């Protein structure tokens, strides 16, 4: 029964690296789950420090489901309980420790749709571009490339040094989508969550996962000043 379940389950693997921007990762995760996607999660050691600094949440291996629920419920403005997240919402999430290089996704034979690295630090970009596989996040990204599966790398850094730009070109040439975490303003953002959701929505667009996280451009000038359409159908906003 378990092997049959593994065969039918094809998750998106979400890697969270140590760059600033943990609200981007939370928005992408909520979007995937709202779309009914299975998710495998890899949280790097460095990203735990960033998450603690940006949200006050300690992400613990032994209590990852509880900590993930708390994280996903928090809004980009830091307000806890902004989104309603239940245990059933996380039923199809699987977590792999960053140091577990024998984890399922470390092998190309593990069934997966692709990988989203959000946010992606310059260290993660370099590690994947150079094929270092220093931790599970980098290893899974390398596997995703070699298996010709979609890899979206949401780079969060400014300014960008020349070496990082070269690494980004290497990733692009290898088939990855390099997606800088750059919010746009034509969608009529009125809240920090709107800016975060725009970037998360573009990540999901690159993965061809349907969502309603932001107002799309339809060729109508001035539409950004109109009252925003309710888009937060991702694990309901309370």
Short mmCIF file of C-alpha atoms in Angstrom, two decimals:
data_model
loop_
_atom_site.label_atom_id
_atom_site.label_comp_id
_atom_site.label_asym_id
_atom_site.label_seq_id
_atom_site.Cartn_x
_atom_site.Cartn_y
_atom_site.Cartn_z
CA UNK A 1 0.00 0.00 0.00
CA UNK A 2 2.78 2.43 0.95
CA UNK A 3 4.76 1.73 -2.24
CA UNK A 4 1.60 2.29 -4.31
CA UNK A 5 1.04 5.64 -2.56
CA UNK A 6 4.65 6.65 -3.30
CA UNK A 7 4.17 5.83 -6.99
CA UNK A 8 1.08 8.03 -7.29
CA UNK A 9 2.45 10.95 -5.27
CA UNK A 10 4.53 13.44 -7.28
CA UNK A 11 5.32 16.44 -5.10
CA UNK A 12 6.82 19.80 -5.76
CA UNK A 13 9.99 20.10 -3.69
CA UNK A 14 10.34 23.48 -1.99
CA UNK A 15 13.81 24.44 -0.81
CA UNK A 16 14.14 27.36 1.61
CA UNK A 17 17.66 28.79 1.79
CA UNK A 18 19.15 31.37 4.13
CA UNK A 19 18.39 34.55 2.19
CA UNK A 20 16.04 37.13 3.66
CA UNK A 21 12.51 36.57 2.40
CA UNK A 22 10.86 33.79 4.39
CA UNK A 23 7.41 35.35 3.70
CA UNK A 24 8.00 34.53 0.01
CA UNK A 25 8.50 30.87 0.89
CA UNK A 26 5.37 30.85 3.07
CA UNK A 27 3.28 32.36 0.26
CA UNK A 28 4.56 29.81 -2.27
CA UNK A 29 3.82 26.95 0.13
CA UNK A 30 0.30 28.22 0.76
CA UNK A 31 -0.24 28.59 -2.99
CA UNK A 32 0.90 25.04 -3.72
CA UNK A 33 -1.28 23.56 -0.99
CA UNK A 34 -4.29 25.65 -2.07
CA UNK A 35 -3.83 24.24 -5.60
CA UNK A 36 -3.96 20.71 -4.21
CA UNK A 37 -0.28 19.99 -4.84
CA UNK A 38 1.81 17.60 -2.77
CA UNK A 39 4.85 19.26 -1.21
CA UNK A 40 8.23 18.03 0.00
CA UNK A 41 9.99 20.63 2.13
CA UNK A 42 13.70 21.19 2.71
CA UNK A 43 14.69 23.99 5.10
CA UNK A 44 18.42 24.79 5.17
CA UNK A 45 20.26 25.36 8.41
CA UNK A 46 20.93 28.99 7.52
CA UNK A 47 17.26 29.61 6.71
CA UNK A 48 16.28 28.58 10.24
CA UNK A 49 18.26 31.55 11.53
CA UNK A 50 16.59 33.84 8.99
CA UNK A 51 13.16 32.48 9.89
CA UNK A 52 13.84 33.05 13.58
CA UNK A 53 15.04 36.58 12.90
CA UNK A 54 12.17 37.53 10.56
CA UNK A 55 9.29 35.82 12.36
CA UNK A 56 10.46 34.70 15.81
CA UNK A 57 9.61 31.12 14.85
CA UNK A 58 12.04 28.31 15.67
CA UNK A 59 11.84 25.58 13.03
CA UNK A 60 12.57 22.24 14.72
CA UNK A 61 13.00 18.85 13.07
CA UNK A 62 11.06 17.06 15.80
CA UNK A 63 8.18 19.56 15.68
CA UNK A 64 8.31 20.65 12.06
CA UNK A 65 4.59 20.23 11.37
CA UNK A 66 3.60 22.41 14.32
CA UNK A 67 6.23 25.03 13.43
CA UNK A 68 5.24 25.00 9.75
CA UNK A 69 1.59 25.61 10.63
CA UNK A 70 2.59 28.58 12.77
CA UNK A 71 4.79 29.94 9.99
CA UNK A 72 2.21 29.59 7.23
CA UNK A 73 -0.46 31.25 9.38
CA UNK A 74 1.67 34.38 9.79
CA UNK A 75 1.18 37.32 7.42
CA UNK A 76 4.01 39.12 5.68
CA UNK A 77 3.53 42.00 8.14
CA UNK A 78 4.39 39.66 11.00
CA UNK A 79 0.84 39.35 12.29
CA UNK A 80 0.20 35.81 13.60
CA UNK A 81 -2.97 34.01 12.61
CA UNK A 82 -3.48 35.98 9.39
CA UNK A 83 -4.11 32.77 7.44
CA UNK A 84 -6.16 29.85 8.67
CA UNK A 85 -4.01 26.72 8.55
CA UNK A 86 -5.27 23.36 9.77
CA UNK A 87 -3.67 19.95 10.21
CA UNK A 88 -5.55 18.69 7.16
CA UNK A 89 -3.99 21.47 5.07
CA UNK A 90 -0.57 19.99 5.82
CA UNK A 91 -1.56 16.36 5.44
CA UNK A 92 0.32 15.97 2.14
CA UNK A 93 3.50 17.77 3.19
CA UNK A 94 6.64 15.73 3.76
CA UNK A 95 9.69 17.22 5.47
CA UNK A 96 13.32 16.25 4.90
CA UNK A 97 16.16 17.46 7.10
CA UNK A 98 18.79 19.52 5.27
CA UNK A 99 21.59 17.27 6.44
CA UNK A 100 19.92 14.07 5.25
CA UNK A 101 21.75 13.38 2.00
CA UNK A 102 20.14 9.93 1.87
CA UNK A 103 16.64 11.46 1.73
CA UNK A 104 14.25 10.39 -0.99
CA UNK A 105 14.58 13.52 -3.17
CA UNK A 106 18.37 13.13 -3.28
CA UNK A 107 17.87 10.47 -5.96
CA UNK A 108 16.66 11.02 -9.49
CA UNK A 109 14.45 7.95 -9.13
CA UNK A 110 12.35 9.72 -6.51
CA UNK A 111 9.11 10.90 -8.18
CA UNK A 112 8.86 14.69 -8.18
CA UNK A 113 7.38 17.36 -10.44
CA UNK A 114 10.27 19.77 -9.91
CA UNK A 115 11.79 22.12 -7.37
CA UNK A 116 11.24 25.69 -6.25
CA UNK A 117 14.05 27.35 -4.30
CA UNK A 118 12.54 30.35 -2.54
CA UNK A 119 14.17 32.47 -1.36
CA UNK A 120 17.49 31.54 -2.94
CA UNK A 121 20.61 32.98 -1.34
CA UNK A 122 23.73 33.73 -3.38
CA UNK A 123 25.40 30.82 -1.57
CA UNK A 124 22.63 28.47 -2.72
CA UNK A 125 22.84 29.87 -6.27
CA UNK A 126 26.60 29.29 -6.32
CA UNK A 127 26.33 25.81 -4.82
CA UNK A 128 23.75 24.68 -7.38
CA UNK A 129 25.54 26.32 -10.31
CA UNK A 130 28.80 24.61 -9.34
CA UNK A 131 27.16 21.28 -8.48
CA UNK A 132 28.58 21.26 -4.94
CA UNK A 133 25.69 19.40 -3.24
CA UNK A 134 26.84 20.66 0.17
CA UNK A 135 23.44 19.93 1.69
CA UNK A 136 20.16 18.32 0.69
CA UNK A 137 18.80 21.54 -0.84
CA UNK A 138 21.73 21.84 -3.24
CA UNK A 139 21.70 18.11 -3.97
CA UNK A 140 18.00 18.09 -4.85
CA UNK A 141 18.44 21.12 -7.11
CA UNK A 142 21.27 19.34 -8.94
CA UNK A 143 19.13 16.22 -9.29
CA UNK A 144 16.25 18.34 -10.63
CA UNK A 145 18.53 19.75 -13.33
CA UNK A 146 20.01 16.42 -14.35
CA UNK A 147 16.56 14.86 -14.58
CA UNK A 148 15.41 17.79 -16.75
CA UNK A 149 12.64 18.71 -14.33
CA UNK A 150 11.53 22.31 -13.74
CA UNK A 151 13.77 24.24 -11.35
CA UNK A 152 12.78 27.76 -10.29
CA UNK A 153 15.36 29.75 -8.34
CA UNK A 154 13.93 32.88 -6.68
CA UNK A 155 17.08 34.89 -6.02
CA UNK A 156 16.83 37.40 -3.16
CA UNK A 157 19.88 39.67 -3.05
CA UNK A 158 20.83 43.22 -3.99
CA UNK A 159 23.08 44.44 -5.43
CA UNK A 160 24.26 41.46 -7.41
CA UNK A 161 27.99 40.85 -7.70
CA UNK A 162 29.56 39.75 -10.95
CA UNK A 163 30.28 36.22 -9.73
CA UNK A 164 26.65 35.73 -8.71
CA UNK A 165 25.51 37.02 -12.10
CA UNK A 166 27.75 34.43 -13.76
CA UNK A 167 26.27 31.71 -11.58
CA UNK A 168 22.77 32.85 -12.53
CA UNK A 169 23.68 32.63 -16.22
CA UNK A 170 25.01 29.11 -15.60
CA UNK A 171 21.70 28.12 -14.02
CA UNK A 172 19.76 29.63 -16.92
CA UNK A 173 21.89 27.74 -19.43
CA UNK A 174 21.30 24.54 -17.46
CA UNK A 175 17.55 24.97 -17.87
CA UNK A 176 16.55 26.61 -14.59
CA UNK A 177 14.24 29.60 -14.37
CA UNK A 178 16.12 32.37 -12.55
CA UNK A 179 13.45 34.53 -10.95
CA UNK A 180 14.63 37.55 -8.93
CA UNK A 181 12.31 38.32 -6.01
CA UNK A 182 11.23 41.65 -7.53
CA UNK A 183 7.69 42.80 -6.65
CA UNK A 184 5.74 44.77 -9.25
CA UNK A 185 3.29 47.58 -8.54
CA UNK A 186 0.90 47.44 -11.50
CA UNK A 187 -1.25 44.87 -9.67
CA UNK A 188 -2.54 47.51 -7.27
CA UNK A 189 -0.70 46.50 -4.11
CA UNK A 190 -2.12 48.08 -0.95
CA UNK A 191 -0.38 45.88 1.61
CA UNK A 192 3.01 44.24 2.05
CA UNK A 193 1.28 40.88 1.61
CA UNK A 194 0.26 41.93 -1.91
CA UNK A 195 3.91 42.52 -2.84
CA UNK A 196 4.96 39.18 -1.37
CA UNK A 197 2.09 37.40 -3.13
CA UNK A 198 3.11 38.90 -6.47
CA UNK A 199 6.56 37.31 -6.25
CA UNK A 200 5.09 34.03 -5.00
CA UNK A 201 2.60 34.11 -7.85
CA UNK A 202 5.36 34.56 -10.41
CA UNK A 203 7.17 31.56 -8.91
CA UNK A 204 4.00 29.50 -9.28
CA UNK A 205 3.53 30.84 -12.82
CA UNK A 206 6.98 29.54 -13.72
CA UNK A 207 5.98 26.16 -12.31
CA UNK A 208 2.62 26.33 -14.16
CA UNK A 209 0.68 25.95 -10.93
CA UNK A 210 -2.67 27.80 -11.02
CA UNK A 211 -3.31 30.48 -8.41
CA UNK A 212 -5.06 33.80 -7.79
CA UNK A 213 -2.35 35.57 -5.84
CA UNK A 214 -2.22 38.78 -7.86
CA UNK A 215 -4.07 40.80 -10.47
CA UNK A 216 -2.68 40.02 -13.91
CA UNK A 217 -1.86 42.65 -16.48
CA UNK A 218 -4.62 42.82 -19.10
CA UNK A 219 -3.50 45.83 -21.11
CA UNK A 220 -5.64 48.38 -19.28
CA UNK A 221 -3.73 51.44 -18.08
CA UNK A 222 -4.70 52.63 -14.62
CA UNK A 223 -6.08 49.29 -13.49
CA UNK A 224 -3.58 49.24 -10.64
CA UNK A 225 -5.47 52.07 -8.97
CA UNK A 226 -8.74 50.13 -8.92
CA UNK A 227 -9.86 48.32 -5.74
CA UNK A 228 -7.86 45.07 -5.66
CA UNK A 229 -9.67 41.85 -6.40
CA UNK A 230 -9.72 39.45 -3.44
CA UNK A 231 -6.89 37.06 -4.28
CA UNK A 232 -6.00 35.41 -1.02
CA UNK A 233 -7.75 32.12 -1.51
CA UNK A 234 -4.60 30.34 -0.35
CA UNK A 235 -5.30 28.59 2.91
CA UNK A 236 -8.01 31.12 3.72
CA UNK A 237 -7.05 34.55 5.06
CA UNK A 238 -8.90 35.30 8.29
#
